[in-house]
Coordinates of C-alpha atoms and ligand atoms in Angstrom, one line a residue:
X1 CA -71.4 52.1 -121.7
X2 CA -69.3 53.0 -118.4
X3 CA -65.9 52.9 -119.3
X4 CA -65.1 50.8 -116.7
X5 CA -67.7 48.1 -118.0
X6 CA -66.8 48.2 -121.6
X7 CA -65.1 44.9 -122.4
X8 CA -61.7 45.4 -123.5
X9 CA -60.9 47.9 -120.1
X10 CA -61.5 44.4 -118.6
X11 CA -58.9 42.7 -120.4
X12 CA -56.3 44.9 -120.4
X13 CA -56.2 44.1 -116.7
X14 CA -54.7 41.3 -117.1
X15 CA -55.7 39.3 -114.5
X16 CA -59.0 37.9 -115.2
X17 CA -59.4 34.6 -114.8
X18 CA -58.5 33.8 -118.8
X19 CA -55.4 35.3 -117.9
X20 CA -54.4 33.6 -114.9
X21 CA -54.8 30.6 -115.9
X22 CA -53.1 31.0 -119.6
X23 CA -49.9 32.1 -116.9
X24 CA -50.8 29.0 -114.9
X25 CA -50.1 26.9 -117.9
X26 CA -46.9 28.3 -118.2
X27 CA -44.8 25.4 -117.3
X28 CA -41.6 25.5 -118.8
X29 CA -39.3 27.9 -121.4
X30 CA -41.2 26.1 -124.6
X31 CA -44.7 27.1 -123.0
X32 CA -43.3 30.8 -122.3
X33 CA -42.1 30.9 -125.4
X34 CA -45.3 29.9 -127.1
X35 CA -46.8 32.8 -124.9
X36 CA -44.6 35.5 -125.8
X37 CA -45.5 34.8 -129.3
X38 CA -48.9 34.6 -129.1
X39 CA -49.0 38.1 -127.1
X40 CA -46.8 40.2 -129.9
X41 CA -43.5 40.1 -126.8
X42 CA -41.1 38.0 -129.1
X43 CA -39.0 38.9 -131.8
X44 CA -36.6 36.2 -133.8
X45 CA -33.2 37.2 -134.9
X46 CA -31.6 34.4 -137.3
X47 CA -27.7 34.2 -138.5
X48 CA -26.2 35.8 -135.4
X49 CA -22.8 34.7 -134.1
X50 CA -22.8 33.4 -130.7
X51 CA -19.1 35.2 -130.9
X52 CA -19.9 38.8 -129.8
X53 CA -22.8 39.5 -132.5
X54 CA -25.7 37.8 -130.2
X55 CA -24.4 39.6 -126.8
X56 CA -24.2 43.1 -129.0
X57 CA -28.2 42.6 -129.9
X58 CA -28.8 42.1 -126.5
X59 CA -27.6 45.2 -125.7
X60 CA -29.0 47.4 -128.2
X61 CA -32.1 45.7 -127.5
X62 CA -32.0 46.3 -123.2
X63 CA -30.7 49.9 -123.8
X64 CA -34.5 50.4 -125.8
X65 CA -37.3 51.7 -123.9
X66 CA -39.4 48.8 -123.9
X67 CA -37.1 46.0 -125.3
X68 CA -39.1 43.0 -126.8
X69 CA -37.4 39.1 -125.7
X70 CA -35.2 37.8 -128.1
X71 CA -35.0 34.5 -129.4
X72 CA -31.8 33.9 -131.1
X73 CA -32.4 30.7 -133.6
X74 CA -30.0 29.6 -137.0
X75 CA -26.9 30.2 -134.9
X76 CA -23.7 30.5 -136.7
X77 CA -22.2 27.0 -136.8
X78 CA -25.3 25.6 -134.7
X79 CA -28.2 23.3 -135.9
X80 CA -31.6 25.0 -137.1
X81 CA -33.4 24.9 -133.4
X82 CA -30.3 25.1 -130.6
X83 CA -31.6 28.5 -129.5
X84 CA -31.1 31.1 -127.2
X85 CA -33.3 33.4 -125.6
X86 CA -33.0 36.9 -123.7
X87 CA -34.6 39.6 -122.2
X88 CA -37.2 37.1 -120.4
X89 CA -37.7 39.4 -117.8
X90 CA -36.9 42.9 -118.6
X91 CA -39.8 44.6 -118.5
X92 CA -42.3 44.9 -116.2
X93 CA -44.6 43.5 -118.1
X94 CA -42.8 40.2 -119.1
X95 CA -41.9 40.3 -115.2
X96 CA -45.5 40.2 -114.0
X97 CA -46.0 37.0 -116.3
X98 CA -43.5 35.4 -114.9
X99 CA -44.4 36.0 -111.7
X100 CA -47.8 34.9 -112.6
X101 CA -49.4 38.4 -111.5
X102 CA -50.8 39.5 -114.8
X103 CA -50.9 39.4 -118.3
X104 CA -50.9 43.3 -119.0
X105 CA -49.0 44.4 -116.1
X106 CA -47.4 48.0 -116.0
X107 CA -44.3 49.1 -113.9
X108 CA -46.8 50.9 -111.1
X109 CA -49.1 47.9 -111.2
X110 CA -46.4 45.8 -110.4
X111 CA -44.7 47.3 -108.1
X112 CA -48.0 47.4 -106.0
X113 CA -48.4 43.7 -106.3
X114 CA -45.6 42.9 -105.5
X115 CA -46.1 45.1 -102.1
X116 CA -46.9 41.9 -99.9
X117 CA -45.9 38.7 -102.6
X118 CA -41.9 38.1 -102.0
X119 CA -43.4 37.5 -98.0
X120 CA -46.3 35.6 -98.6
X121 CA -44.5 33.6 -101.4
X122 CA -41.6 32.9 -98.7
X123 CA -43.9 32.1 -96.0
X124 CA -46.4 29.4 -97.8
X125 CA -43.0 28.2 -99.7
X126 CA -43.1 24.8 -97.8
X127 CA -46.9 24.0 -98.9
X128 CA -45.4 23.3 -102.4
X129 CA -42.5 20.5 -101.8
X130 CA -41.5 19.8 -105.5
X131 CA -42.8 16.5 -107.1
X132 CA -40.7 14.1 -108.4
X133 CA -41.4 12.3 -111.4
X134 CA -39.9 9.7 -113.3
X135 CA -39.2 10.8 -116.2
X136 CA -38.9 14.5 -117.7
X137 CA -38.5 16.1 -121.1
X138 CA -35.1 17.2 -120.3
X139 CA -34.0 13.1 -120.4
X140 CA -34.6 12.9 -124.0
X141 CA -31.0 12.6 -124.6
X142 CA -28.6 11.6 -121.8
X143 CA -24.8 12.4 -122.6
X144 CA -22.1 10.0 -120.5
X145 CA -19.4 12.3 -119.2
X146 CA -16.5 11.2 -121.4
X147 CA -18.8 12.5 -124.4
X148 CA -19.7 15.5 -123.1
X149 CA -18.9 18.7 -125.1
X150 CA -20.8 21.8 -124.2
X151 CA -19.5 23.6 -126.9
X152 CA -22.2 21.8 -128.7
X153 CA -24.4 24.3 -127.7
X154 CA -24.4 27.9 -129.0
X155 CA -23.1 29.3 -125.6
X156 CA -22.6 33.3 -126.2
X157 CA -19.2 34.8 -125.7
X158 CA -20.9 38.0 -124.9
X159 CA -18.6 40.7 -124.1
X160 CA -16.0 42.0 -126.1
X161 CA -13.4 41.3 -123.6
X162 CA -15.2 38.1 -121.7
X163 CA -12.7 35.4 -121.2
X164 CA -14.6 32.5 -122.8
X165 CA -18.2 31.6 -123.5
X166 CA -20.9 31.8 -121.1
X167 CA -23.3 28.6 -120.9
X168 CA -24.7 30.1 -117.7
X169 CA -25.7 33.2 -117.0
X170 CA -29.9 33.0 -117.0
X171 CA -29.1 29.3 -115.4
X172 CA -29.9 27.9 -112.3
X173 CA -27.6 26.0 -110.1
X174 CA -28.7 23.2 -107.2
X175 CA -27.0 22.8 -104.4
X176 CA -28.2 21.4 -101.1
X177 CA -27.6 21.6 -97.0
X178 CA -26.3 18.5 -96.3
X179 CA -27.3 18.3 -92.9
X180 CA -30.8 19.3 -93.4
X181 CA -31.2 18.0 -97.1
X182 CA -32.8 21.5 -98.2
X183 CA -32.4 22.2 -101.8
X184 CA -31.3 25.7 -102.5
X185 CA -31.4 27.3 -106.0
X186 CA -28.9 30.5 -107.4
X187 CA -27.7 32.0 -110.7
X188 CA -24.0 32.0 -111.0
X189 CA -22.5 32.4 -113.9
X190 CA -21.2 29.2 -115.9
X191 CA -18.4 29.9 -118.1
X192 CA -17.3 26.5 -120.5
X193 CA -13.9 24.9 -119.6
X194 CA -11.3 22.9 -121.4
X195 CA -12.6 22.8 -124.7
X196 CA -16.5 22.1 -123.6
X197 CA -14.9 19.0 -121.1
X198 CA -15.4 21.4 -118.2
X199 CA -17.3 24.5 -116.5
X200 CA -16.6 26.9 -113.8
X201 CA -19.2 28.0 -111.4
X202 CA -18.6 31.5 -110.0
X203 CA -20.4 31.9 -106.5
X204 CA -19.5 34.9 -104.3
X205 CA -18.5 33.7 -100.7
X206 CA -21.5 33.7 -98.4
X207 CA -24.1 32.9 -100.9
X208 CA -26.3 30.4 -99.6
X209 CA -24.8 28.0 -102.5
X210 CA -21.4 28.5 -101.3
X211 CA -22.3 27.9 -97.9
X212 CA -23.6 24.4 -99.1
X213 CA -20.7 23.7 -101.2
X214 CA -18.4 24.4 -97.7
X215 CA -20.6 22.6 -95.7
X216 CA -20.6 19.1 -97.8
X217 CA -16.7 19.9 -98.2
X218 CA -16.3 19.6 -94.8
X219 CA -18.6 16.6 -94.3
X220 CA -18.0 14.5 -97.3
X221 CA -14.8 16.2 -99.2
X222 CA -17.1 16.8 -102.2
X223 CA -20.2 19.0 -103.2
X224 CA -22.8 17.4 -105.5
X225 CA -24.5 20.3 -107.7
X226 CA -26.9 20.3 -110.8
X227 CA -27.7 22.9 -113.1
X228 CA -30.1 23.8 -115.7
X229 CA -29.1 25.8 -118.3
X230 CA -33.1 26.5 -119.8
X231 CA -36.2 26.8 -117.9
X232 CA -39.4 28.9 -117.0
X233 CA -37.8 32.7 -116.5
X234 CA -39.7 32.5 -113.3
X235 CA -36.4 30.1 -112.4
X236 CA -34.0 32.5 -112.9
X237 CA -35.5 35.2 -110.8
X238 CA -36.0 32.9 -108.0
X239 CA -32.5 32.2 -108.4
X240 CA -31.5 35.2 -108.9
X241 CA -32.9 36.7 -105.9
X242 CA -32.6 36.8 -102.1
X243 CA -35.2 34.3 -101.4
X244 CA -34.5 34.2 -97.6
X245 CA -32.0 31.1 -96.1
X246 CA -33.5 27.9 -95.2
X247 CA -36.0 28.5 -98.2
X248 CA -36.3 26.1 -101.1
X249 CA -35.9 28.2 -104.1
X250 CA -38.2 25.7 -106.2
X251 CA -40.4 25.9 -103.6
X252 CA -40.7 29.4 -103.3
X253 CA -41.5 28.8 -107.3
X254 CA -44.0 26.5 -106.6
X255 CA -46.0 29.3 -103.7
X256 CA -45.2 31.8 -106.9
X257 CA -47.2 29.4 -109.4
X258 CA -49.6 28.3 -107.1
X259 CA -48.5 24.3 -108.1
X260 CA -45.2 22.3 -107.1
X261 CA -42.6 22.4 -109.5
X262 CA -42.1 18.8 -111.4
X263 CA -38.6 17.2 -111.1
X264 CA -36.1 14.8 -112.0
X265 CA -33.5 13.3 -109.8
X266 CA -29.9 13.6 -110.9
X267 CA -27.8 10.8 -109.5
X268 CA -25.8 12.5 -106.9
X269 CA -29.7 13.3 -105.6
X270 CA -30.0 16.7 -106.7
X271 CA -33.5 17.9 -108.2
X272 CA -33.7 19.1 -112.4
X273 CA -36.6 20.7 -113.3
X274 CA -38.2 18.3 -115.3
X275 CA -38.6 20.5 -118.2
X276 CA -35.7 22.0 -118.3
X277 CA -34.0 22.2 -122.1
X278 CA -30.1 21.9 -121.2
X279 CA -29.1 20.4 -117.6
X280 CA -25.2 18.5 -116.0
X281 CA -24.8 16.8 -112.8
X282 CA -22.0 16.6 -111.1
X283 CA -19.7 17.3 -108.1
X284 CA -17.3 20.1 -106.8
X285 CA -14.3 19.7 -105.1
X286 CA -11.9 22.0 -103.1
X287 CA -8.9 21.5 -104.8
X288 CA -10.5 21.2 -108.5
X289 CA -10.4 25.3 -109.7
X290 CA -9.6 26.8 -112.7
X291 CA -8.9 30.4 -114.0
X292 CA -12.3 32.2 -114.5
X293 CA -13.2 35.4 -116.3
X294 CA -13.6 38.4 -116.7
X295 CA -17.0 39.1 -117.8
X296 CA -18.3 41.9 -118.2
X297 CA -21.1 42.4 -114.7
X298 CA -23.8 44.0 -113.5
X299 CA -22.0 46.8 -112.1
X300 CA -20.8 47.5 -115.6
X301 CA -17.6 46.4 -115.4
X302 CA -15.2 43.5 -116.2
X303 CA -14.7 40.9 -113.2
X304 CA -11.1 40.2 -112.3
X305 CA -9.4 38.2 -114.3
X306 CA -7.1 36.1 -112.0
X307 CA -9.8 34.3 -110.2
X308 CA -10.0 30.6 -109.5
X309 CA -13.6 29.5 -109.4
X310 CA -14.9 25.9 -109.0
X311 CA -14.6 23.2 -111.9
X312 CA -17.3 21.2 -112.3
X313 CA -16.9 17.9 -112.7
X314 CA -19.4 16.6 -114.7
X315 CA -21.1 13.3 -114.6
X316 CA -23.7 13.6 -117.0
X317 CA -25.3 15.7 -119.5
X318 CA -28.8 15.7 -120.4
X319 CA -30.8 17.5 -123.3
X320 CA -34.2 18.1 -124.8
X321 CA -34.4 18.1 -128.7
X322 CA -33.3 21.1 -130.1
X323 CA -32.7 22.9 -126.3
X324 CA -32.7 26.7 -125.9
X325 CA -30.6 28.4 -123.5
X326 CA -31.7 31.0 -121.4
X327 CA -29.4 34.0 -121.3
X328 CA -29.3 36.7 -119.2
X329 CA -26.0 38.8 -120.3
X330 CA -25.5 41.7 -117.7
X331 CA -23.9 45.1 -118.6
X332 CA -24.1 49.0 -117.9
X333 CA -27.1 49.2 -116.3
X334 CA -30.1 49.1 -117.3
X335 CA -29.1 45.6 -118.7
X336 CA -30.8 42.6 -119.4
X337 CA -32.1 41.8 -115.9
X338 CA -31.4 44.8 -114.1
X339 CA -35.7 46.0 -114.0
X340 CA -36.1 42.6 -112.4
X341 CA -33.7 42.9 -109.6
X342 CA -34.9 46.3 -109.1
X343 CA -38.4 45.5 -108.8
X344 CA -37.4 42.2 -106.6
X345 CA -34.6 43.4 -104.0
X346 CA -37.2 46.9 -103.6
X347 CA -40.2 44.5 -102.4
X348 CA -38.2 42.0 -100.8
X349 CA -36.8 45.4 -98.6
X350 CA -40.1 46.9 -98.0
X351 CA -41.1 43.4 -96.9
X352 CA -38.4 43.0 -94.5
X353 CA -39.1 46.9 -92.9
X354 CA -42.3 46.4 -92.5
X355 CA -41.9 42.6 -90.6
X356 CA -39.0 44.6 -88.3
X357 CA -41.7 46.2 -87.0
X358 CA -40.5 50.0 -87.9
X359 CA -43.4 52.1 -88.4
X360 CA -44.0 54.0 -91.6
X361 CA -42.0 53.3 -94.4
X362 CA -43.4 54.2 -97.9
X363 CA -41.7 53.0 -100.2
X364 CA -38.4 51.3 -101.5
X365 CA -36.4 51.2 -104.8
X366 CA -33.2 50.0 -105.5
X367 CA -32.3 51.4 -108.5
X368 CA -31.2 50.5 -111.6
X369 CA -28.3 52.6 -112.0
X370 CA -26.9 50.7 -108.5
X371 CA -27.6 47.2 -110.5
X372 CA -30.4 47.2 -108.1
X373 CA -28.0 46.6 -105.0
X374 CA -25.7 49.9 -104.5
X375 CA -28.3 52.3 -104.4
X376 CA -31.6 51.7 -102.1
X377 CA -33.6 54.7 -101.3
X378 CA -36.7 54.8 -98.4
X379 CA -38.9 56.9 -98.4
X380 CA -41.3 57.3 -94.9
X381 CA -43.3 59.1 -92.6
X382 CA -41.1 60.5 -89.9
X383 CA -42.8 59.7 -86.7
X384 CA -40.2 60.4 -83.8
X385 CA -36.3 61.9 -83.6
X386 CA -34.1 59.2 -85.1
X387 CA -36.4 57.2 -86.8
X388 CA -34.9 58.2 -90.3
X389 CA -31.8 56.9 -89.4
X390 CA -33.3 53.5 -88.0
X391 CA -34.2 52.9 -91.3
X392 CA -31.3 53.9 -93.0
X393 CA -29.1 51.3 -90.7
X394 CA -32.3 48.7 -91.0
X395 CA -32.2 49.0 -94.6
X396 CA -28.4 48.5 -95.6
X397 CA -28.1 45.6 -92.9
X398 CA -31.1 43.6 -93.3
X399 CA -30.2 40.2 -95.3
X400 CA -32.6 41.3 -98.1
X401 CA -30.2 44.3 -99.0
X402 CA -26.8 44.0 -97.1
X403 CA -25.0 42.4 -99.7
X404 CA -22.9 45.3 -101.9
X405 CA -25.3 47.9 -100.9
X406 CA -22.7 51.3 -101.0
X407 CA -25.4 53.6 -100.7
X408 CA -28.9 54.1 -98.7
X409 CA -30.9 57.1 -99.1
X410 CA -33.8 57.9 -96.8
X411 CA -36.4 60.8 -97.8
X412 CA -39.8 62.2 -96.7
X413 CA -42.7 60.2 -97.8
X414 CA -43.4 63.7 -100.5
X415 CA -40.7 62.4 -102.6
X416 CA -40.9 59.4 -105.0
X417 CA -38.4 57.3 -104.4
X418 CA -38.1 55.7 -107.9
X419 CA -37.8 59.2 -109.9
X420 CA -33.8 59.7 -109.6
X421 CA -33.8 63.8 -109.9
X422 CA -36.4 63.6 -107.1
X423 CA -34.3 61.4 -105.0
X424 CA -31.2 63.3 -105.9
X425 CA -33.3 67.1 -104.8
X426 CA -34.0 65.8 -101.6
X427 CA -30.2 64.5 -101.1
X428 CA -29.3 68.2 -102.1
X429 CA -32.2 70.2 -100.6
X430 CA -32.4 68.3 -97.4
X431 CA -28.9 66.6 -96.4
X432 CA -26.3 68.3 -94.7
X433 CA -23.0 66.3 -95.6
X434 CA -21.5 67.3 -92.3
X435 CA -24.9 66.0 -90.4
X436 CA -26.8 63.6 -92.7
X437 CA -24.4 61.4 -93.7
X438 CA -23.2 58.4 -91.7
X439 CA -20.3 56.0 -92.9
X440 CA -20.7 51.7 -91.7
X441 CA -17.1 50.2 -91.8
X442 CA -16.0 46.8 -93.1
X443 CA -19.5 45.6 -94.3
X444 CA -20.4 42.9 -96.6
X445 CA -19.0 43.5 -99.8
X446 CA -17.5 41.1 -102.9
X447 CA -15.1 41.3 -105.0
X448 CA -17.3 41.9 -107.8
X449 CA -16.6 45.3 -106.5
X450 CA -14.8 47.4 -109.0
X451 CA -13.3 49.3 -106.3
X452 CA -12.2 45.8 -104.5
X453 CA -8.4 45.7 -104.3
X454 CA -7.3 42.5 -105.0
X455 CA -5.5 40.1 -102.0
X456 CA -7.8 41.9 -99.7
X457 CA -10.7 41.0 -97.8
X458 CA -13.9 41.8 -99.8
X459 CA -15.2 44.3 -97.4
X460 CA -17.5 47.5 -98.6
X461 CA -17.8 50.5 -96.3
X462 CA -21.6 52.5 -97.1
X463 CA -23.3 55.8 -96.7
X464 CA -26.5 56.1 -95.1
X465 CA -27.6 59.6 -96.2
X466 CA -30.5 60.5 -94.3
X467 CA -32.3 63.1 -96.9
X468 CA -35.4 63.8 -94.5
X469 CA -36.3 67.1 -93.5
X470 CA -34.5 67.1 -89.7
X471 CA -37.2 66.6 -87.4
X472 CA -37.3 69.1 -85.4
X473 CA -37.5 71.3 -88.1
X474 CA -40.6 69.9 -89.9
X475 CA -43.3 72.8 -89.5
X476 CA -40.8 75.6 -90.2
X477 CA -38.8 74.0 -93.1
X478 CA -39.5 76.1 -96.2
X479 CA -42.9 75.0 -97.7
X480 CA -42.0 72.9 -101.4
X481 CA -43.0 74.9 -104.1
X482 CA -45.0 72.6 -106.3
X483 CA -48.7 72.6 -106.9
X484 CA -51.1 70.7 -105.1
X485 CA -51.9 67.6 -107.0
X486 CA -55.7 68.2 -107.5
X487 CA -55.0 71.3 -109.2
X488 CA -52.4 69.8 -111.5
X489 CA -55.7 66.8 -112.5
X490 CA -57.8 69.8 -113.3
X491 CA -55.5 72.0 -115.5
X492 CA -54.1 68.6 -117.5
X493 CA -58.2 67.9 -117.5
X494 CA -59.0 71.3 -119.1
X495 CA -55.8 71.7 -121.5
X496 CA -55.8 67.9 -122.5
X497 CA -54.3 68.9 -125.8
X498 CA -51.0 70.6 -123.9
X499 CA -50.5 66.9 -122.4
X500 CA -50.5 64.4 -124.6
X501 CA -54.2 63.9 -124.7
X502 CA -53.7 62.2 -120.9
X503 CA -57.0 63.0 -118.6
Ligands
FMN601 C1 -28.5 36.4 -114.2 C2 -27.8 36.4 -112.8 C3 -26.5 36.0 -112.7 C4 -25.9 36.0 -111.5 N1 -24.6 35.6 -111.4 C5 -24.0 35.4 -110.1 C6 -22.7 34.9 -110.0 O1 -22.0 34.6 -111.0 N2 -22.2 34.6 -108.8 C7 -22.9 34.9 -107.7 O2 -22.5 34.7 -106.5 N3 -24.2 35.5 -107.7 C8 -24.7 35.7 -109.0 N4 -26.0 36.3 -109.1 C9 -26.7 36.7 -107.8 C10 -27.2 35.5 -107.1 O3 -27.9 34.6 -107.9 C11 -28.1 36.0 -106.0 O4 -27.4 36.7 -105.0 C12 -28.9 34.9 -105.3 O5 -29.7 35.4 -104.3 C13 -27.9 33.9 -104.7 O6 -28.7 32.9 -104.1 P1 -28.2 32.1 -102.8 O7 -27.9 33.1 -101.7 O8 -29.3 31.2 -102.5 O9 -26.9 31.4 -103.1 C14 -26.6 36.4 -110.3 C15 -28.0 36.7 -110.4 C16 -28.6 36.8 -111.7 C17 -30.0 37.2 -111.8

């Protein structure tokens, strides 16, 4: 039998139709759950404190090669069944099921699906409006405001030095245009208020969620929000990503699944997934803040600690049975979601190149050693004088990867862009500092920056370090001494034992 024929090659795909549909199925964090079990992804840890102990799994766990997902049940102080989860999306295979690409996927596989998807995803968003129904899981129990308490729920303080506990982190918050009515969707992180009575929402100025919040400040003097604290992973990447303005983020979930997402409607008219395990309603206002932080971020570092963020005042609470958080605890990168934003912002980027119209860009990755934002290196085929600087600009302006981006690397299309020492040889073999390296002033920046002085305007400056072979110089640059590729499939072929047994 061909190898290609014999049955289990087949299913290790991943994306026969079995497959597709089992990720169809999906539907909410239970049904992933039930998934990751039945495919050997899940691992239980019982008797963890949600004080410090559950965050330091999570980070032994993301700093392993191929971390399994956590699910954190028998809590300290917390009910058999009040769980929380992590890791939903740090691999790349755990990030092609949620993205519904595959069941097997591997990181080059994915990568290469996900060439053209964040665009086509994007464009057909509006083909899936969300459907309401009128009744979801996640009403099982509905909590009045006076009785709410979110410290009834094992909310993580994850960080050693994290200034409380963090209900939100793999959550997703609504907020909605309120001229237009558009719901948009972002993770920002939730941290629990006034002995569980309250929560803080953290969201950077210029996010399209604060841009909402502003807008209905302006309009109506208060900004209603909801926010579900456990749901399909696919939920927090959508959230968690640039999914471009004026698009629906649960739409853009529904074009991902290939079905409309099912909702609730809170009372101030905002949309809960129905399934969701944890969700509030409520309203912002401008004057209601409260001291937020620090936590410990994606860059690797503790946010300020001085910040007011918005308090959220909360008109309702509503619960599944026994609900399970979904966490998402950033760190030193690589951290829990940092493979996801890296394989995200990198297509979303290429997508964007390629729609400007620029010819022949290769490749993109934003790495994880950036947090998937700082660092974006291009790789293309040089086709006229200039053109690697084009790209450099194109890349750190465009909305998919403006936001904190310090540094942008552009190299020949002979280097892979995702391989960090080849990246860094071409920045050393092919960059003249004085030349090859051009400074943007006063960009978009935050003050998650842990450069960002604080009292001043969140402004980043960046490098575009343009790591191509100049030009003009292409034929008589010194020829790379490395051995053509054909050769190197015929000497691993011969001495297969040398190579780990690899054809
Ligand atoms: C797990 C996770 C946590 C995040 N926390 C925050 C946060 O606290 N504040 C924030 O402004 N952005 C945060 N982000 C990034 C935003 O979710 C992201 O920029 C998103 O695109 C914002 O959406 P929006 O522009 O539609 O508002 C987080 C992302 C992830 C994946």
């Amino acid at each position: 039998m061909a190898e290609d024929d014999h049955p289990q090659t087949r299913a290790i795909d991943g994306r026969d139709e079995e497959s597709l549909k089992r990720l169809r199925d999906i539907g909410d964090l239970r049904g992933w759950l039930a998934l990751m079990e039945d495919i050997g992804e899940l691992r239980t840890v019982r008797s963890a404190d949600w004080d410090l102990e559950i965050g330091a799994i999570c980070e032994l766990n993301y700093k392993q090669a191929d971390p399994p997902a956590l699910v954190f049940d028998d809590i300290k102080g917390y009910a058999t069944g009040r769980r929380v989860v992590a890791a939903s999306v740090s691999t790349a295979r755990r990030l092609g099921i949620a993205l519904r690409i595959g069941m097997n996927e591997t990181d080059a596989g994915l990568v290469e699906a996900l060439r053209e998807a964040p665009g086509r995803w994007a464009r057909t968003a509006r083909d899936y409006p969300t459907r309401t129904v009128p009744r979801g899981p996640v009403q099982e129990n509905v909590v009045p405001a006076e009785q709410i308490d979110l410290r009834a729920f094992p909310a993580p303080r994850w960080h050693e030095f994290d200034g409380g506990r963090y209900l939100g982190t793999g959550c997703i918050v609504f907020t909605s245009d309120p001229e237009t009515g558009r719901v948009n969707g972002g993770a920002y992180r939730i941290q629990i208020q006034n002995e569980g009575r309250g929560a803080t929402i953290s969201i950077v100025a210029g996010k399209h969620g604060a841009q909402n919040v502003e807008a209905w400040f302006a309009k109506e003097g208060r900004a209603p929000v909801t926010v579900s604290f456990g749901q399909d992973p696919l939920m927090l990447i959508v959230g968690g990503t640039d999914v471009p303005a004026g698009t629906s983020e649960l739409e853009y979930a529904g074009a991902v699944i290939g079905a409309p997402v099912d909702v609730v409607l809170a009372d101030n008219g905002l949309p809960i997934p129905a399934g969701s395990e944890l969700a509030v309603e409520g309203w912002l206002e401008p004057d209601q803040l409260a001291p937020e932080g620090p936590f410990g971020e994606w860059t690797g570092y503790y946010s300020k600690t001085e910040k007011s963020a918005y308090l959220l005042q909360m008109s309702r609470l509503y619960h599944r049975d026994d609900p399970i958080i979904l966490g998402a605890p950033p760190g030193v990168p690589p951290h829990d979601y940092s493979y996801m934003r890296s394989a995200m912002k990198s297509a979303m980027v290429l997508d964007a190149l390629n729609r400007s119209g620029v010819p022949g860009v290769e490749q993109v990755w934003a790495h994880e050693a950036g947090g998937g934002r700082l660092l974006l290196a291009v790789s293309i085929d040089q086709r006229y004088p200039g053109h690697s600087r084009q790209v450099g600009y194109l890349t750190s302006q465009d909305p998919a990867g403006v936001y904190m981006n310090r540094y942008v690397v552009v190299v020949d299309a002979d280097v892979d862009v995702r391989d960090l020492n080849e990246l860094m040889w071409a920045v050393c073999t092919r960059s003249d500092p004085e030349q090859d390296i051009d400074i943007l002033r006063q960009t978009w920046g935050s003050g998650a920056n842990p450069l960002h002085v604080p009292g001043t305007p969140a402004y980043m400056s960046r490098a575009i370090i343009d790591a191509c072979v100049p030009f003009e110089r292409r034929s008589a640059f010194p020829r790379v001494a490395r051995t053509d590729p054909a050769v190197l499939r015929e000497v691993r072929a011969k001495w297969r034992e040398l190579f780990g047994g690899q054809p």
